[in-house]
Coordinates of C-alpha atoms and ligand atoms in Angstrom, one line a residue:
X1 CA -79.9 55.0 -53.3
X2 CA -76.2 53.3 -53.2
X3 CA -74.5 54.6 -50.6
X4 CA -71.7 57.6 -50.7
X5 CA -69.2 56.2 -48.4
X6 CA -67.9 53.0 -47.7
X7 CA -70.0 52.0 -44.8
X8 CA -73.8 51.0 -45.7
X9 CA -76.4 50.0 -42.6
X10 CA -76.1 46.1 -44.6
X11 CA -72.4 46.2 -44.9
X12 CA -72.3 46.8 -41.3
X13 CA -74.6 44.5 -39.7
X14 CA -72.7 42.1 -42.0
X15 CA -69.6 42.5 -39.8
X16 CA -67.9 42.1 -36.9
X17 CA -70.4 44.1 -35.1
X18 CA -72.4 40.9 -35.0
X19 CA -70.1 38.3 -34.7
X20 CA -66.5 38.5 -34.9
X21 CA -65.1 41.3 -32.9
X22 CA -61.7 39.4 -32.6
X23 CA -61.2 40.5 -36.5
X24 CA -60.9 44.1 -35.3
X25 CA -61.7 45.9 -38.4
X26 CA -61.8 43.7 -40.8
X27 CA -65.4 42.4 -41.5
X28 CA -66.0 46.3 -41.3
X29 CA -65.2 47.2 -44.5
X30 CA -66.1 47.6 -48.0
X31 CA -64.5 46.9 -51.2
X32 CA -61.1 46.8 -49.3
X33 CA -61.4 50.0 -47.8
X34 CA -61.7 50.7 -43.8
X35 CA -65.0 51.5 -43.1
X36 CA -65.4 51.9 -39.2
X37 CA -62.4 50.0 -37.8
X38 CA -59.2 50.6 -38.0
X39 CA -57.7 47.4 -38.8
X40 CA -54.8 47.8 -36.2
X41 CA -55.7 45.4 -33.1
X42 CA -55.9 47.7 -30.1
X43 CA -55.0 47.6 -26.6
X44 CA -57.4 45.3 -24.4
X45 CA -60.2 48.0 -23.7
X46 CA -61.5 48.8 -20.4
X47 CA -65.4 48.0 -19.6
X48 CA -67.1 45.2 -21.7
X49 CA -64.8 45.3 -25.0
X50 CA -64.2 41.2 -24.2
X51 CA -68.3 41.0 -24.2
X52 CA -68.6 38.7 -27.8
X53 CA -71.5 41.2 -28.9
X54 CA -69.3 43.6 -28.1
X55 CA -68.6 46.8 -30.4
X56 CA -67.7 48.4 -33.8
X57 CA -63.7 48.5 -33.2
X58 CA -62.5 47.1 -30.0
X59 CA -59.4 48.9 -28.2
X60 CA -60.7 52.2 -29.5
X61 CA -63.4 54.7 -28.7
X62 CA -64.6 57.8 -30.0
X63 CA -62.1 61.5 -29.0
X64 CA -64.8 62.8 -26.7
X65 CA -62.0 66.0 -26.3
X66 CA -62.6 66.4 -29.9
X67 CA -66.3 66.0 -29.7
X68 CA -66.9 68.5 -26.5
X69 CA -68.8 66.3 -24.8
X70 CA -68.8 62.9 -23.0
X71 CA -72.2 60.4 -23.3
X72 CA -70.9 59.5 -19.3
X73 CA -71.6 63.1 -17.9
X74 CA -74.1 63.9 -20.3
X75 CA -75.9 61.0 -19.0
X76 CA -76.4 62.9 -15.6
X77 CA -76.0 66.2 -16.9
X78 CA -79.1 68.9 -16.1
X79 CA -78.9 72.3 -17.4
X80 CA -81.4 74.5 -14.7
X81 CA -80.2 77.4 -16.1
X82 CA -80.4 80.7 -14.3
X83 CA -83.1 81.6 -12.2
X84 CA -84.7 84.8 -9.7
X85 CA -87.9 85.4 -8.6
X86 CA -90.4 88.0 -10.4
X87 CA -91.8 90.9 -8.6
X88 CA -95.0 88.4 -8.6
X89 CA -93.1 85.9 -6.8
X90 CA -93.1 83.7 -9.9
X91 CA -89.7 82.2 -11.1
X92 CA -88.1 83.4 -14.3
X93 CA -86.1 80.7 -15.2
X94 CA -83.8 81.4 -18.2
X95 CA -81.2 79.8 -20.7
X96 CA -78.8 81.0 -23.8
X97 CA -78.8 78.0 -26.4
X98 CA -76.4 78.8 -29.3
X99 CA -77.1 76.3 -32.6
X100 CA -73.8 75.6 -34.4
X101 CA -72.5 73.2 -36.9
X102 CA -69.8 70.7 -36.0
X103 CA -67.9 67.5 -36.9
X104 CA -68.7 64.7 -34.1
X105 CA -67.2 61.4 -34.2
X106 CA -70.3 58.7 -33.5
X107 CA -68.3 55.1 -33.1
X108 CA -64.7 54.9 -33.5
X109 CA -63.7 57.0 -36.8
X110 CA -66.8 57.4 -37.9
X111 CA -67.6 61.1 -38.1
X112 CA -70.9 63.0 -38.8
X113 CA -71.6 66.5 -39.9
X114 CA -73.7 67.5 -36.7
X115 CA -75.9 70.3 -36.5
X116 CA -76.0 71.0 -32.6
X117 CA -77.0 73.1 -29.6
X118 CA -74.9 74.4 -27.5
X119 CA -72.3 72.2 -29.4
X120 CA -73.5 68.4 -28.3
X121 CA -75.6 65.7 -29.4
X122 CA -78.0 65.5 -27.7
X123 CA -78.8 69.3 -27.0
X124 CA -78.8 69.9 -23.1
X125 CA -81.3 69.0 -21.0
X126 CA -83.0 71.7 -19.9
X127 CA -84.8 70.9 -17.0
X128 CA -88.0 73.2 -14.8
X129 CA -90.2 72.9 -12.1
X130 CA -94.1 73.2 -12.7
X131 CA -95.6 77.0 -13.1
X132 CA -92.2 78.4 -13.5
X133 CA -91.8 81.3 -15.9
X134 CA -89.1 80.0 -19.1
X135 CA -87.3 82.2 -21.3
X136 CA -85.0 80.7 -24.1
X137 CA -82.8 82.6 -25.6
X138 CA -81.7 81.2 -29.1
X139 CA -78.9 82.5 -31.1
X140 CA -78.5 80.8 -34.8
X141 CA -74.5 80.3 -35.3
X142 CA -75.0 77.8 -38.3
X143 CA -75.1 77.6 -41.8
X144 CA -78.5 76.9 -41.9
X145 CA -82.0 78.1 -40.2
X146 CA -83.3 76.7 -37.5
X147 CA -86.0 77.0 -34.7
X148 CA -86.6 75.7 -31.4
X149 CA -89.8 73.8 -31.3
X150 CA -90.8 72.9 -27.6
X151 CA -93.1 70.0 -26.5
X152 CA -95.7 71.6 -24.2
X153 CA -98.4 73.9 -23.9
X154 CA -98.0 77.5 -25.4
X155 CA -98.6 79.7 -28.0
X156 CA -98.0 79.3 -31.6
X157 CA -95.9 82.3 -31.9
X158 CA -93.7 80.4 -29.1
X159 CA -94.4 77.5 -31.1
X160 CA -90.3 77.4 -33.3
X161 CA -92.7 77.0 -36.5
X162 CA -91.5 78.6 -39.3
X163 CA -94.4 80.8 -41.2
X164 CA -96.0 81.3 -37.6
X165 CA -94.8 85.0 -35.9
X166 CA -91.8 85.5 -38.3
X167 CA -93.5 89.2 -38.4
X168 CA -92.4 89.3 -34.9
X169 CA -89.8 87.6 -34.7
X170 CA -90.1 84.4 -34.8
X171 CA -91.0 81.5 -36.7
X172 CA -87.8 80.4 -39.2
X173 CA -84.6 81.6 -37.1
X174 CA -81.8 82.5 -40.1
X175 CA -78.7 81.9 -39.7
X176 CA -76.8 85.2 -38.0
X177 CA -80.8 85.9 -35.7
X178 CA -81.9 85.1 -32.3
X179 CA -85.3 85.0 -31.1
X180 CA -86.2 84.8 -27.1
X181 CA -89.2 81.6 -26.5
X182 CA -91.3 82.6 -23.3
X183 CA -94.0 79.9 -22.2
X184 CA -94.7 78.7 -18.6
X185 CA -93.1 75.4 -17.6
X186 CA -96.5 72.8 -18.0
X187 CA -97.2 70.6 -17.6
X188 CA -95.2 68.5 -15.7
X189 CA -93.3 65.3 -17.2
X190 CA -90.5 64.6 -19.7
X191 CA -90.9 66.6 -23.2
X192 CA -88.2 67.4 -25.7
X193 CA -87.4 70.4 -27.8
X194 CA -86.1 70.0 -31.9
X195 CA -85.6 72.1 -34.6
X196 CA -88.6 72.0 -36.6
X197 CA -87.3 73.5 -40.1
X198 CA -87.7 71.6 -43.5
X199 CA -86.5 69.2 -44.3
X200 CA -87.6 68.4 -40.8
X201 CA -86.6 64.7 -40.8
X202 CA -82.9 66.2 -42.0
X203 CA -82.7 68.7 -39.7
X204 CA -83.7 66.6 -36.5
X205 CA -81.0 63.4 -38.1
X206 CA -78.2 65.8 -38.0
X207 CA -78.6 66.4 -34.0
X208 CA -80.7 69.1 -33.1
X209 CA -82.5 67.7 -30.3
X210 CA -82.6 67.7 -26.8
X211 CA -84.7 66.7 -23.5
X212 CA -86.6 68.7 -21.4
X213 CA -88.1 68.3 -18.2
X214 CA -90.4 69.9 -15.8
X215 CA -90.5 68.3 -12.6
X216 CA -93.8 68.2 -10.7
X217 CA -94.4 71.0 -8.1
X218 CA -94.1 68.8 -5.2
X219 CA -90.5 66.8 -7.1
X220 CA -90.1 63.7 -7.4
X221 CA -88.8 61.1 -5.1
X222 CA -84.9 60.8 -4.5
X223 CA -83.2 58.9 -7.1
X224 CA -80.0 58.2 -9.1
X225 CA -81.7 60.2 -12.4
X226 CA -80.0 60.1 -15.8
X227 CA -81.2 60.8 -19.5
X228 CA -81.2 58.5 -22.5
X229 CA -81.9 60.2 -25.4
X230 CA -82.1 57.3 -28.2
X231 CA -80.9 58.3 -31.4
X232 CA -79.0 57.1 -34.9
X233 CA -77.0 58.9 -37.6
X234 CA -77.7 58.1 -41.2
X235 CA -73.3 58.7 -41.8
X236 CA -73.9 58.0 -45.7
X237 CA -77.5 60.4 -45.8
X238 CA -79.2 57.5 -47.8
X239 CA -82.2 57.8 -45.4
X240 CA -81.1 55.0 -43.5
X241 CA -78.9 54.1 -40.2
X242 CA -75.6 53.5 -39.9
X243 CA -75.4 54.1 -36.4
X244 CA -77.9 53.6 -33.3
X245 CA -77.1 55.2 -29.7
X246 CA -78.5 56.4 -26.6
X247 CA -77.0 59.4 -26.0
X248 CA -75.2 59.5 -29.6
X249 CA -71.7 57.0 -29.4
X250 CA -72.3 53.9 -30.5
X251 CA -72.1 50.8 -28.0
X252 CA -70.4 54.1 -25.6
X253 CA -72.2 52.1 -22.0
X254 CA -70.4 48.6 -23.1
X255 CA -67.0 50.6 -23.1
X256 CA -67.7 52.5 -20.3
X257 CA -71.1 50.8 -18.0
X258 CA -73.3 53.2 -16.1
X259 CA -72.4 52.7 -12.4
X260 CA -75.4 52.4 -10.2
X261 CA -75.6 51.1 -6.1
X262 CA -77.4 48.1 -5.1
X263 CA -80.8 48.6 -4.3
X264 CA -80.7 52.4 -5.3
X265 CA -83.5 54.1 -6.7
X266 CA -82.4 54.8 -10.2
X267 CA -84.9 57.0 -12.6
X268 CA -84.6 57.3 -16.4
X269 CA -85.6 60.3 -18.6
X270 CA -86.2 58.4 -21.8
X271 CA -86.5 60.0 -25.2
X272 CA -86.4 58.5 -28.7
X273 CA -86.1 60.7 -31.0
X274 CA -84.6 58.5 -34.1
X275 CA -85.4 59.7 -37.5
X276 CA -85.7 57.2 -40.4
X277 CA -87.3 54.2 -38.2
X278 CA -90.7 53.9 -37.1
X279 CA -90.0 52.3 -33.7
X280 CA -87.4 52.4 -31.1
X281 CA -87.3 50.7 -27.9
X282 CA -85.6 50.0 -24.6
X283 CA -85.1 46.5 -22.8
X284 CA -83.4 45.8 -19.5
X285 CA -82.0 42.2 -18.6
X286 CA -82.8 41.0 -15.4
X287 CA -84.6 43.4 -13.7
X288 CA -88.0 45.5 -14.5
X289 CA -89.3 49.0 -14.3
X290 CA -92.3 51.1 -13.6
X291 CA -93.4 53.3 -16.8
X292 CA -95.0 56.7 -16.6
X293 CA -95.3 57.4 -20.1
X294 CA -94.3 61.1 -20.9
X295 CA -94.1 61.2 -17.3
X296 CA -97.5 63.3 -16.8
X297 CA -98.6 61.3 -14.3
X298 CA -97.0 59.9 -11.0
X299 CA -98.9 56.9 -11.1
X300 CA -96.9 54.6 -13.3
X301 CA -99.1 52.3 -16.0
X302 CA -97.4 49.6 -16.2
X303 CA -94.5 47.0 -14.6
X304 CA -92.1 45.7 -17.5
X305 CA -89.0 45.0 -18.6
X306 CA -89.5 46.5 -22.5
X307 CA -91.2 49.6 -23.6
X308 CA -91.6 51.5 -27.7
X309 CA -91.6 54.2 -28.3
X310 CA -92.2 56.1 -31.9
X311 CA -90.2 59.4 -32.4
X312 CA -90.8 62.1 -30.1
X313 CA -92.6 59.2 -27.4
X314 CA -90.8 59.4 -24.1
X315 CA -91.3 58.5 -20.3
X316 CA -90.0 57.4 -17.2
X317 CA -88.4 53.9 -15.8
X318 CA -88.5 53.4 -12.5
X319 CA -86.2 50.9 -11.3
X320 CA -83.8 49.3 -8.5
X321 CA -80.8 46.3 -8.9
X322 CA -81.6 44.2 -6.3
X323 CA -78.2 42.3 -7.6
X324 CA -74.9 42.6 -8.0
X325 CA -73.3 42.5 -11.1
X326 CA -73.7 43.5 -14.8
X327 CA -76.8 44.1 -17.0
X328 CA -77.2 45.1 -20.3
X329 CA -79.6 47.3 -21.5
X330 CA -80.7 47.3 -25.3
X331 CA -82.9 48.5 -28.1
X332 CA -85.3 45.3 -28.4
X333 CA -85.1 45.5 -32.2
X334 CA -81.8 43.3 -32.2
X335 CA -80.8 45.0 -35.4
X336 CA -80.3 48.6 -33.7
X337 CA -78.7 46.6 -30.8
X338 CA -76.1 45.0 -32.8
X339 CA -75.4 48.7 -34.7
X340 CA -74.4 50.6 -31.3
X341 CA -77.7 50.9 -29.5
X342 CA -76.7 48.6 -26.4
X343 CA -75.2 49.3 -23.0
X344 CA -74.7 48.0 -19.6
X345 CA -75.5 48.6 -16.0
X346 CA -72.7 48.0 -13.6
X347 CA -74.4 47.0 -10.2
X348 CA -72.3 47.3 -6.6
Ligands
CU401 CU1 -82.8 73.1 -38.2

């Protein structure tokens, strides 16, 4: 299908996003029009702008104001919601997640008819402990219905299908309704919640995603934990990506690095959940990790330095810097690297 817009996934990794970020702008565009870039060259750009891989249009970033949210905090930003104990002695843990449709800009001018919750890309991450007692309470505020379909164990009327308990309802979530999830918070690991309305590849691509842990009953060990939730955004909705993140702005960790201490403990959630490509995948330079795939087990399986994932496959890295300095981080399929998917560590 030819593209809508000006910017086409080929047009792109045609341009200076490869090669020749000097040329701010100019190799991104198409048939004379600015595509991504604004051709203006801009100030010289704190973090890794000077890097030659570098980004989509050095000197700027995305208006994270505008957007409501900022990939740096969202990075180590975990929603526990509200919490008391049950007359049982169990604890009722609860959250309010409202869906809404909103403009967010994904690399610098590029902007993207979201669907969100609670207003960001990726969706909070909601995060447990082991036997708890959740409630979710989700409100529809789009255009368009939606559900919330948790990874985990529960009943199919908890289950965000639609056709499954819209009699009690549940099921399809129209646009105006709320419907309150309750499941208990097992098993332990990393899992994700999307919307899981048709056109389900459509409705997960526009944003409506999010992470979701439930720690083990006993925690975890002490560690510097953050969440990268890999995505893309098809920007000209040919079924293909124009864009590739963690955590939703392009090439965001090169502008701004994740900061991390020497020979800290550092854990990552890790969640792919990219729609319109069969694989994702995460590589560290210099350094490796220990995986515990879906994180269901505290006994990691393996030692690397790369690990796939398909959509909805997450786990858990493991890892310390034992140097100094800095070290990218990158899809290992070089072609979602050199479209935004690519970061860096900052080690003192
Ligand atoms: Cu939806």
């Amino acid at each position: 299908m030819e593209p809508k817009k000006g910017i086409s996934r080929r047009s792109l990794l045609g341009g200076a996003a490869l090669a020749a970020p000097a040329v701010a702008g100019l190799a991104l565009t198409r048939g004379g029009e600015s595509a991504i870039a604004d051709p203006k060259p801009g100030p010289a750009h704190a973090g890794h702008a000077e890097f030659p891989h570098a980004t989509f249009a050095p000197g700027r970033s995305v208006d994270h104001d505008a957007n409501g949210f900022h990939p740096t905090e969202l990075l180590r930003d975990f929603d526990y919601g509200r919490t008391r104990r049950l007359a049982s002695g169990r604890v009722l843990r609860e959250w309010e997640i409202v869906a809404h449709d909103r403009e967010i800009e994904v690399a610098p001018g590029v902007k993207y008819e979201a669907w969100t919750y609670n207003g960001r890309v990726p969706g909070p991450t909601l995060r447990a402990r082991e036997g708890e007692l959740l409630r979710v309470r989700f409100l529809n505020a789009s255009e368009h219905p939606h559900t919330m379909h948790f990874h985990g164990l529960h009943s199919a009327l908890m289950d965000g299908m639609p056709g499954i308990g819209d009699n009690r309802g549940g099921g399809q979530i129209d646009p105006g309704e709320s419907f309150t999830y309750e499941f208990d918070a097992s098993p332990f690991g990393l899992h994700l919640y999307h919307c899981h309305v048709a056109p389900l590849a459509a409705h997960i691509a526009r944003g409506l995603y999010g992470a979701f842990i439930i720690d083990p009953k006993q925690g975890r060990p002490e560690a510097d934990e953050m969440v990268m939730v890999m995505n893309g955004f098809d920007t000209n909705f040919d079924r293909a990506n124009e864009v590739y993140a963690v955590n939703t702005v392009g090439f965001h960790y090169v502008d701004e690095p994740i900061r991390v201490g020497r020979e800290e403990p550092v854990r990552i959630y890790l969640v792919n959940v990219l729609e319109y490509d069969v694989l994702n995948s995460f590589h560290i330079h210099g350094n490796f990790f220990n995986y515990f795939p879906t994180g269901t087990s505290l006994q990691p399986t393996e030692f690397t330095d790369t690990v796939v994932q398909g959509q909805a496959q997450r786990g858990i890295l493991e890892l310390k810097f034992p140097y100094d300095g800095d070290y990218m981080f990158h899809a290992h399929v070089s072609e979602f690297a050199e479209l935004g998917w690519t970061g860096f560590f900052e080690v003192s």
